[in-house]
Short mmCIF file of C-alpha atoms and ligand atoms in Angstrom, two decimals:
data_model
loop_
_atom_site.label_atom_id
_atom_site.label_comp_id
_atom_site.label_asym_id
_atom_site.label_seq_id
_atom_site.Cartn_x
_atom_site.Cartn_y
_atom_site.Cartn_z
CA UNK A 16 65.31 -68.47 123.55
CA UNK A 17 64.12 -64.81 122.87
CA UNK A 18 64.64 -62.26 125.63
CA UNK A 19 62.42 -59.32 126.64
CA UNK A 20 63.92 -55.88 127.83
CA UNK A 21 61.41 -54.07 129.39
CA UNK A 22 62.04 -50.68 131.28
CA UNK A 23 58.76 -49.27 133.20
CA UNK A 24 59.43 -46.02 134.80
CA UNK A 25 56.94 -43.72 136.73
CA UNK A 26 57.33 -40.59 139.07
CA UNK A 27 56.01 -41.86 142.38
CA UNK A 28 57.35 -38.96 144.70
CA UNK A 29 60.02 -36.22 144.42
CA UNK A 30 63.28 -35.45 146.95
CA UNK A 31 62.60 -32.68 147.21
CA UNK A 32 59.70 -31.13 145.32
CA UNK A 33 60.39 -32.64 141.55
CA UNK A 34 64.25 -32.60 141.64
CA UNK A 35 65.32 -36.10 142.65
CA UNK A 36 64.57 -39.49 143.81
CA UNK A 37 65.26 -40.34 147.36
CA UNK A 38 67.69 -43.09 148.03
CA UNK A 39 64.99 -45.17 150.03
CA UNK A 40 62.86 -45.78 146.91
CA UNK A 41 65.97 -46.40 144.81
CA UNK A 42 67.11 -49.25 147.36
CA UNK A 43 63.36 -50.58 147.67
CA UNK A 44 63.11 -50.69 143.54
CA UNK A 45 66.37 -52.76 143.80
CA UNK A 46 65.22 -55.13 146.54
CA UNK A 47 61.73 -55.62 145.34
CA UNK A 48 63.88 -56.56 141.63
CA UNK A 49 66.25 -58.78 143.38
CA UNK A 50 63.14 -60.89 144.76
CA UNK A 51 61.70 -60.89 141.70
CA UNK A 52 64.76 -62.23 140.09
CA UNK A 53 64.75 -64.83 143.12
CA UNK A 54 61.36 -65.89 142.23
CA UNK A 55 61.75 -66.42 138.81
CA UNK A 56 59.93 -63.80 137.24
CA UNK A 57 62.90 -61.92 135.82
CA UNK A 58 66.24 -63.11 134.44
CA UNK A 59 68.08 -59.70 136.06
CA UNK A 60 66.66 -55.98 136.76
CA UNK A 61 68.27 -52.59 138.17
CA UNK A 62 66.32 -49.59 139.66
CA UNK A 63 67.73 -46.43 138.48
CA UNK A 64 66.66 -42.73 138.52
CA UNK A 65 66.77 -39.53 136.25
CA UNK A 66 65.25 -36.65 138.24
CA UNK A 67 62.18 -37.46 140.19
CA UNK A 68 61.30 -40.69 138.10
CA UNK A 69 62.11 -44.49 139.11
CA UNK A 70 63.25 -46.88 135.74
CA UNK A 71 62.85 -50.60 136.38
CA UNK A 72 65.54 -51.74 133.78
CA UNK A 73 64.27 -55.61 133.47
CA UNK A 74 65.14 -58.65 131.45
CA UNK A 75 62.90 -61.75 131.21
CA UNK A 76 61.77 -64.23 129.18
CA UNK A 77 58.07 -63.81 129.23
CA UNK A 78 57.68 -61.50 126.19
CA UNK A 79 56.35 -58.00 125.95
CA UNK A 80 53.00 -57.25 127.58
CA UNK A 81 53.63 -59.97 130.01
CA UNK A 82 50.94 -59.42 132.68
CA UNK A 83 53.15 -60.81 135.24
CA UNK A 84 55.86 -58.30 134.26
CA UNK A 85 53.75 -55.04 134.39
CA UNK A 86 51.70 -56.32 137.65
CA UNK A 87 55.15 -56.51 139.19
CA UNK A 88 56.27 -52.96 138.22
CA UNK A 89 52.85 -51.53 139.02
CA UNK A 90 52.98 -53.15 142.45
CA UNK A 91 56.58 -51.95 143.05
CA UNK A 92 55.44 -48.11 142.35
CA UNK A 93 52.50 -48.83 144.11
CA UNK A 94 54.42 -50.10 147.65
CA UNK A 95 56.94 -47.35 146.71
CA UNK A 96 54.45 -44.72 146.95
CA UNK A 97 53.94 -45.97 150.42
CA UNK A 98 57.38 -45.22 151.39
CA UNK A 99 57.18 -41.95 149.52
CA UNK A 100 54.19 -41.02 151.50
CA UNK A 101 55.85 -42.13 154.88
CA UNK A 102 59.17 -40.14 153.91
CA UNK A 103 56.89 -37.04 152.97
CA UNK A 104 57.81 -36.92 149.27
CA UNK A 105 56.48 -34.60 147.11
CA UNK A 106 53.45 -35.88 144.59
CA UNK A 107 53.82 -39.33 146.32
CA UNK A 108 52.21 -42.00 143.18
CA UNK A 109 51.85 -38.91 141.34
CA UNK A 110 52.11 -40.87 137.99
CA UNK A 111 49.61 -43.92 139.09
CA UNK A 112 46.38 -42.93 137.60
CA UNK A 113 44.27 -45.97 137.64
CA UNK A 114 43.09 -47.44 141.19
CA UNK A 115 44.18 -51.12 140.83
CA UNK A 116 46.30 -53.35 138.26
CA UNK A 117 44.20 -54.26 135.03
CA UNK A 118 46.19 -56.47 132.92
CA UNK A 119 48.55 -54.07 131.42
CA UNK A 120 50.47 -51.04 132.51
CA UNK A 121 49.92 -49.51 129.56
CA UNK A 122 47.09 -46.62 129.99
CA UNK A 123 47.86 -46.49 133.85
CA UNK A 124 50.35 -43.75 133.79
CA UNK A 125 53.62 -45.35 133.85
CA UNK A 126 55.73 -45.14 130.91
CA UNK A 127 57.13 -48.33 129.11
CA UNK A 128 59.34 -49.29 126.24
CA UNK A 129 59.73 -53.19 125.72
CA UNK A 130 61.79 -55.21 123.12
CA UNK A 131 62.01 -58.86 122.55
CA UNK A 132 65.63 -59.64 120.86
CA UNK A 133 67.66 -62.96 120.30
CA UNK A 134 70.73 -61.98 122.22
CA UNK A 135 73.87 -61.50 120.10
CA UNK A 136 76.91 -63.16 121.33
CA UNK A 137 77.83 -59.90 122.41
CA UNK A 138 75.33 -57.66 123.15
CA UNK A 139 75.33 -53.98 123.83
CA UNK A 140 72.41 -51.90 124.82
CA UNK A 141 71.74 -48.12 125.65
CA UNK A 142 68.88 -47.15 127.96
CA UNK A 143 67.99 -43.65 127.97
CA UNK A 144 66.07 -41.93 130.51
CA UNK A 145 64.68 -38.25 130.44
CA UNK A 146 63.09 -36.08 132.89
CA UNK A 147 61.31 -33.01 132.78
CA UNK A 148 60.00 -33.56 128.94
CA UNK A 149 57.90 -35.39 127.11
CA UNK A 150 57.10 -38.44 125.04
CA UNK A 151 58.59 -37.28 121.66
CA UNK A 152 61.37 -35.86 123.12
CA UNK A 153 63.79 -38.94 121.48
CA UNK A 154 62.22 -38.05 117.91
CA UNK A 155 65.37 -35.91 116.73
CA UNK A 156 67.92 -38.34 118.53
CA UNK A 157 66.53 -41.04 117.05
CA UNK A 158 66.36 -39.59 113.54
CA UNK A 159 70.40 -38.66 113.66
CA UNK A 160 71.18 -41.87 115.30
CA UNK A 161 69.26 -44.03 112.61
CA UNK A 162 68.98 -41.72 109.45
CA UNK A 163 71.27 -39.00 109.49
CA UNK A 164 74.62 -39.62 107.64
CA UNK A 165 76.16 -36.56 109.31
CA UNK A 166 75.84 -38.23 112.79
CA UNK A 167 76.02 -41.77 111.94
CA UNK A 168 78.95 -42.74 109.54
CA UNK A 169 77.69 -46.30 109.30
CA UNK A 170 75.07 -45.51 107.33
CA UNK A 171 77.35 -44.44 104.30
CA UNK A 172 80.35 -46.70 105.55
CA UNK A 173 79.02 -49.79 106.84
CA UNK A 174 77.08 -52.80 104.55
CA UNK A 175 75.13 -53.79 107.65
CA UNK A 176 73.79 -50.14 107.94
CA UNK A 177 73.50 -49.35 104.40
CA UNK A 178 69.88 -50.33 103.82
CA UNK A 179 68.68 -47.96 106.42
CA UNK A 180 65.91 -48.38 108.86
CA UNK A 181 62.33 -48.37 109.21
CA UNK A 182 60.46 -46.10 111.63
CA UNK A 183 57.39 -46.71 113.41
CA UNK A 184 55.79 -43.18 114.47
CA UNK A 185 52.59 -43.12 116.29
CA UNK A 186 50.01 -40.46 116.10
CA UNK A 187 49.24 -39.38 119.73
CA UNK A 188 46.23 -37.74 119.16
CA UNK A 189 44.38 -39.93 116.99
CA UNK A 190 45.91 -43.25 118.42
CA UNK A 191 47.38 -44.50 114.97
CA UNK A 192 50.86 -45.83 113.97
CA UNK A 193 52.74 -45.92 110.32
CA UNK A 194 55.60 -47.23 109.49
CA UNK A 195 58.03 -44.98 107.04
CA UNK A 196 61.34 -45.82 105.43
CA UNK A 197 64.36 -44.16 105.77
CA UNK A 198 66.15 -43.16 103.38
CA UNK A 199 63.59 -42.88 100.68
CA UNK A 200 60.65 -41.48 102.80
CA UNK A 201 62.85 -39.44 104.68
CA UNK A 202 60.79 -36.40 103.83
CA UNK A 203 57.60 -37.69 104.81
CA UNK A 204 59.26 -38.87 108.22
CA UNK A 205 60.28 -35.40 108.85
CA UNK A 206 57.01 -33.75 108.30
CA UNK A 207 55.20 -36.01 111.06
CA UNK A 208 58.43 -36.43 113.66
CA UNK A 209 58.86 -32.55 113.58
CA UNK A 210 56.15 -32.19 115.78
CA UNK A 211 57.03 -34.52 118.82
CA UNK A 212 54.00 -33.08 120.66
CA UNK A 213 52.00 -35.14 118.43
CA UNK A 214 54.10 -37.86 116.52
CA UNK A 215 56.49 -39.79 118.65
CA UNK A 216 58.87 -42.29 117.08
CA UNK A 217 57.76 -45.84 118.76
CA UNK A 218 60.31 -47.90 117.16
CA UNK A 219 63.00 -48.63 114.68
CA UNK A 220 63.88 -51.84 112.98
CA UNK A 221 66.83 -52.62 110.67
CA UNK A 222 65.86 -52.93 107.19
CA UNK A 223 68.49 -55.19 106.47
CA UNK A 224 67.36 -58.08 109.04
CA UNK A 225 64.09 -57.04 110.39
CA UNK A 226 66.01 -56.87 113.64
CA UNK A 227 64.36 -54.48 116.14
CA UNK A 228 66.88 -51.64 116.88
CA UNK A 229 64.95 -49.12 119.15
CA UNK A 230 62.21 -48.57 121.25
CA UNK A 231 60.93 -45.45 122.97
CA UNK A 232 58.14 -44.87 125.64
CA UNK A 233 55.28 -43.06 123.92
CA UNK A 234 53.07 -42.65 127.02
CA UNK A 235 51.39 -39.47 127.50
CA UNK A 236 50.47 -38.58 131.07
CA UNK A 237 48.03 -35.66 130.01
CA UNK A 238 46.21 -37.33 127.42
CA UNK A 239 45.53 -40.51 130.01
CA UNK A 240 44.59 -38.31 132.61
CA UNK A 241 42.68 -35.91 130.69
CA UNK A 242 44.89 -33.21 132.70
CA UNK A 243 48.31 -32.08 133.73
CA UNK A 244 49.55 -34.54 136.25
CA UNK A 245 53.37 -34.45 135.61
CA UNK A 246 55.69 -34.78 132.53
CA UNK A 247 56.00 -38.08 130.58
CA UNK A 248 59.65 -38.31 131.10
CA UNK A 249 60.35 -40.78 128.40
CA UNK A 250 62.87 -43.61 128.02
CA UNK A 251 64.08 -45.40 124.70
CA UNK A 252 66.36 -48.65 124.32
CA UNK A 253 68.52 -48.78 121.98
CA UNK A 254 70.76 -51.83 120.60
CA UNK A 255 74.70 -50.86 119.37
CA UNK A 256 77.23 -52.14 117.02
CA UNK A 257 76.98 -54.65 113.96
CA UNK A 258 73.73 -54.25 112.37
CA UNK A 259 73.41 -51.21 114.45
CA UNK A 260 75.08 -47.66 114.87
CA UNK A 261 77.95 -47.73 116.91
CA UNK A 262 77.97 -46.72 120.80
CA UNK A 263 79.25 -43.26 119.60
CA UNK A 264 77.00 -43.04 117.04
CA UNK A 265 74.22 -43.87 119.40
CA UNK A 266 75.73 -40.94 121.97
CA UNK A 267 76.85 -38.35 119.17
CA UNK A 268 73.33 -36.73 118.91
CA UNK A 269 73.61 -35.69 122.39
CA UNK A 270 76.41 -33.45 121.86
CA UNK A 271 74.07 -30.81 121.27
CA UNK A 272 71.50 -29.50 123.92
CA UNK A 273 68.29 -29.75 121.81
CA UNK A 274 65.43 -27.92 122.89
CA UNK A 275 62.41 -29.73 124.12
CA UNK A 276 59.40 -28.91 125.96
CA UNK A 277 58.59 -29.61 129.60
CA UNK A 278 61.07 -27.62 132.10
CA UNK A 279 59.06 -25.83 135.00
CA UNK A 280 55.52 -26.50 135.31
CA UNK A 281 55.79 -28.63 131.86
CA UNK A 282 55.08 -25.40 130.25
CA UNK A 283 58.32 -24.33 128.68
CA UNK A 284 60.84 -25.09 126.00
CA UNK A 285 64.21 -25.50 127.24
CA UNK A 286 67.87 -27.34 126.21
CA UNK A 287 67.99 -31.29 126.95
CA UNK A 288 71.13 -31.40 129.01
CA UNK A 289 73.22 -34.77 129.02
CA UNK A 290 74.56 -35.60 132.35
CA UNK A 291 75.61 -38.72 134.69
CA UNK A 292 72.88 -40.21 136.68
CA UNK A 293 74.46 -38.41 139.77
CA UNK A 294 73.71 -34.86 138.11
CA UNK A 295 70.29 -35.94 136.87
CA UNK A 296 68.72 -33.85 139.67
CA UNK A 297 67.15 -30.66 137.80
CA UNK A 298 67.56 -27.66 140.09
CA UNK A 299 67.41 -24.40 138.06
CA UNK A 300 63.93 -23.71 137.09
CA UNK A 301 63.41 -27.44 137.96
CA UNK A 302 65.52 -28.09 134.93
CA UNK A 303 67.04 -27.86 132.41
CA UNK A 304 65.61 -31.34 131.30
CA UNK A 305 67.66 -34.13 131.79
CA UNK A 306 69.05 -36.91 129.93
CA UNK A 307 71.04 -39.95 130.99
CA UNK A 308 72.47 -42.68 128.97
CA UNK A 309 73.41 -46.33 130.75
CA UNK A 310 75.01 -49.04 128.87
CA UNK A 311 74.75 -52.30 129.24
CA UNK A 312 76.49 -55.69 127.88
CA UNK A 313 73.88 -58.42 128.13
CA UNK A 314 75.12 -61.80 128.96
CA UNK A 315 72.28 -64.29 128.70
CA UNK A 316 70.06 -61.90 129.92
CA UNK A 317 72.01 -60.77 132.79
CA UNK A 318 72.66 -56.97 132.65
CA UNK A 319 75.61 -56.77 134.10
CA UNK A 320 77.46 -53.66 135.37
CA UNK A 321 76.15 -50.53 133.70
CA UNK A 322 77.99 -47.78 132.91
CA UNK A 323 77.06 -44.13 132.77
CA UNK A 324 77.87 -42.80 129.54
CA UNK A 325 77.46 -39.04 129.71
CA UNK A 326 79.65 -39.41 133.02
CA UNK A 327 82.44 -37.96 130.13
CA UNK A 328 84.18 -34.52 129.60
CA UNK A 329 83.27 -34.89 125.96
CA UNK A 330 79.94 -34.10 126.88
CA UNK A 331 81.08 -30.83 128.96
CA UNK A 332 80.36 -28.40 125.96
CA UNK A 333 76.44 -29.73 125.27
CA UNK A 334 76.03 -29.31 129.26
CA UNK A 335 77.58 -25.57 128.85
CA UNK A 336 75.78 -24.90 125.82
CA UNK A 337 72.41 -26.07 127.83
CA UNK A 338 73.54 -23.56 130.28
CA UNK A 339 74.06 -20.78 128.09
CA UNK A 340 70.81 -21.60 126.06
CA UNK A 341 69.03 -21.69 129.56
CA UNK A 342 70.27 -17.93 130.54
CA UNK A 343 69.14 -16.69 127.30
CA UNK A 344 65.66 -18.59 127.34
CA UNK A 345 65.21 -17.72 131.05
CA UNK A 346 65.12 -13.98 130.15
CA UNK A 347 61.78 -14.31 128.11
CA UNK A 348 60.30 -15.16 131.55
CA UNK A 349 56.73 -15.77 130.63
CA UNK A 350 56.73 -14.69 126.89
CA UNK A 351 57.27 -17.19 124.20
CA UNK A 352 59.01 -18.81 122.99
CA UNK A 353 60.10 -19.83 125.95
CA UNK A 354 56.76 -20.35 127.41
CA UNK A 355 55.27 -22.72 125.32
CA UNK A 356 51.90 -21.63 122.77
CA UNK A 357 48.87 -21.33 124.86
CA UNK A 358 47.26 -24.66 123.55
CA UNK A 359 50.29 -26.53 124.45
CA UNK A 360 50.66 -25.02 127.97
CA UNK A 361 50.60 -27.55 130.84
CA UNK A 362 49.46 -25.30 133.40
CA UNK A 363 47.17 -22.13 132.58
CA UNK A 364 45.30 -19.61 134.13
CA UNK A 365 43.76 -18.86 130.73
CA UNK A 366 40.25 -19.78 131.17
CA UNK A 367 39.70 -18.50 134.42
CA UNK A 368 41.07 -14.87 133.58
CA UNK A 369 39.55 -14.67 130.52
CA UNK A 370 36.02 -15.61 131.66
CA UNK A 371 37.04 -12.92 134.63
CA UNK A 372 37.61 -10.70 131.94
CA UNK A 373 35.25 -11.16 129.46
CA UNK A 374 33.00 -8.26 129.94
CA UNK A 375 35.40 -5.84 129.38
CA UNK A 376 37.14 -6.60 126.09
CA UNK A 377 34.97 -4.12 123.76
CA UNK A 378 35.34 -4.11 119.90
CA UNK A 379 37.64 -2.22 118.41
C1 LIG B 413 57.84 -30.14 135.74
C2 LIG B 413 57.80 -30.35 137.11
C3 LIG B 413 57.52 -29.50 137.83
C4 LIG B 413 56.27 -28.94 138.46
C5 LIG B 413 56.65 -27.60 139.46
C6 LIG B 413 55.23 -27.29 139.99
O1 LIG B 413 57.41 -31.52 134.94
O2 LIG B 413 57.36 -31.50 137.60
O3 LIG B 413 58.28 -28.20 137.20
O4 LIG B 413 55.33 -28.76 137.56
O5 LIG B 413 57.36 -27.78 140.18
O6 LIG B 413 54.97 -28.41 140.91
P1 LIG B 413 53.14 -28.92 141.71
O7 LIG B 413 52.25 -27.77 140.80
O8 LIG B 413 53.46 -30.02 141.96
O9 LIG B 413 53.98 -27.46 142.78
MG1 LIG B 414 57.51 -35.24 139.67
MG1 LIG B 415 60.00 -36.49 136.43
#
């Protein structure tokens, strides 16, 4: 029986400001999941947090886009919002952009990544959770995991990986998609995914077997709402070992604190810091942006104990690098390239200031 892994996430209120998730919300998420397991909706479920976002990690046998599972997630976020309001949390319900559930959670605010798998005898999976950054932030790490032999030695050394991977890329502006084959089409792939603000890797498939290897959330809050309402704070599910990169190859891209867009007011570039779940509480300048990696060994669809994979001194240098890069970028204050280019700012006073001063601009 194929199983489905669904990660559905939303910011339903921050504690304090946009920095973290209140323990009551997390406890509520876990209770709701336990009830859904009891009721037979899910095989298993765990709630986790990265910054101010609640991630519902679920396994079930209802397939992708299951109305029942999406409705459960929506209702959990809605009831969680009531708790957030009672606690006076900041931005309660901020990612819930629709008034009522209407069949599928996509396009309603929360982000989702889902994959259907035939569970292997041993199925190691990593769920990455991001905060204070955008859909598309996983482009570079996914490229390195599945297409860069300097990162993933298995592409060169292991028969099972040697045929490469296919990348499904979404154009988030045009709402179109394309599949590109690595390694033959690497240069074509890179011209798109090197612009993560517009193009995002949705899915990666092993070419040797056709098995899904990774799926990410590409939901863009600002396109859904038509204005800035908070950052997308994406997630990605990655299968590991055997026909896929090893756990260490999947984690290796995060040994560098790559620049991503997000950070304060969703309007700056900043380094993406890999941390434990406990340390994923952006503080300085509402950042730096965080990424957490939770490892699971599935067993008949049960998630089992999660392993907090960046809770590891071998990522200390990446964290130090992120702090150093933050020090340097912050010195630029309101100047690019720390601040995003004008047309990518999530917050801006430009139209108002430009119109106020319009008459004072004179020809030169
Ligand atoms: C970034 C983020 C925060 C807020 C900032 C201002 O994704 O969530 O940096 O943009 O704290 O928040 P408001 O406008 O809600 O006061
Ligand atoms: Mg928030
Ligand atoms: Mg967030």
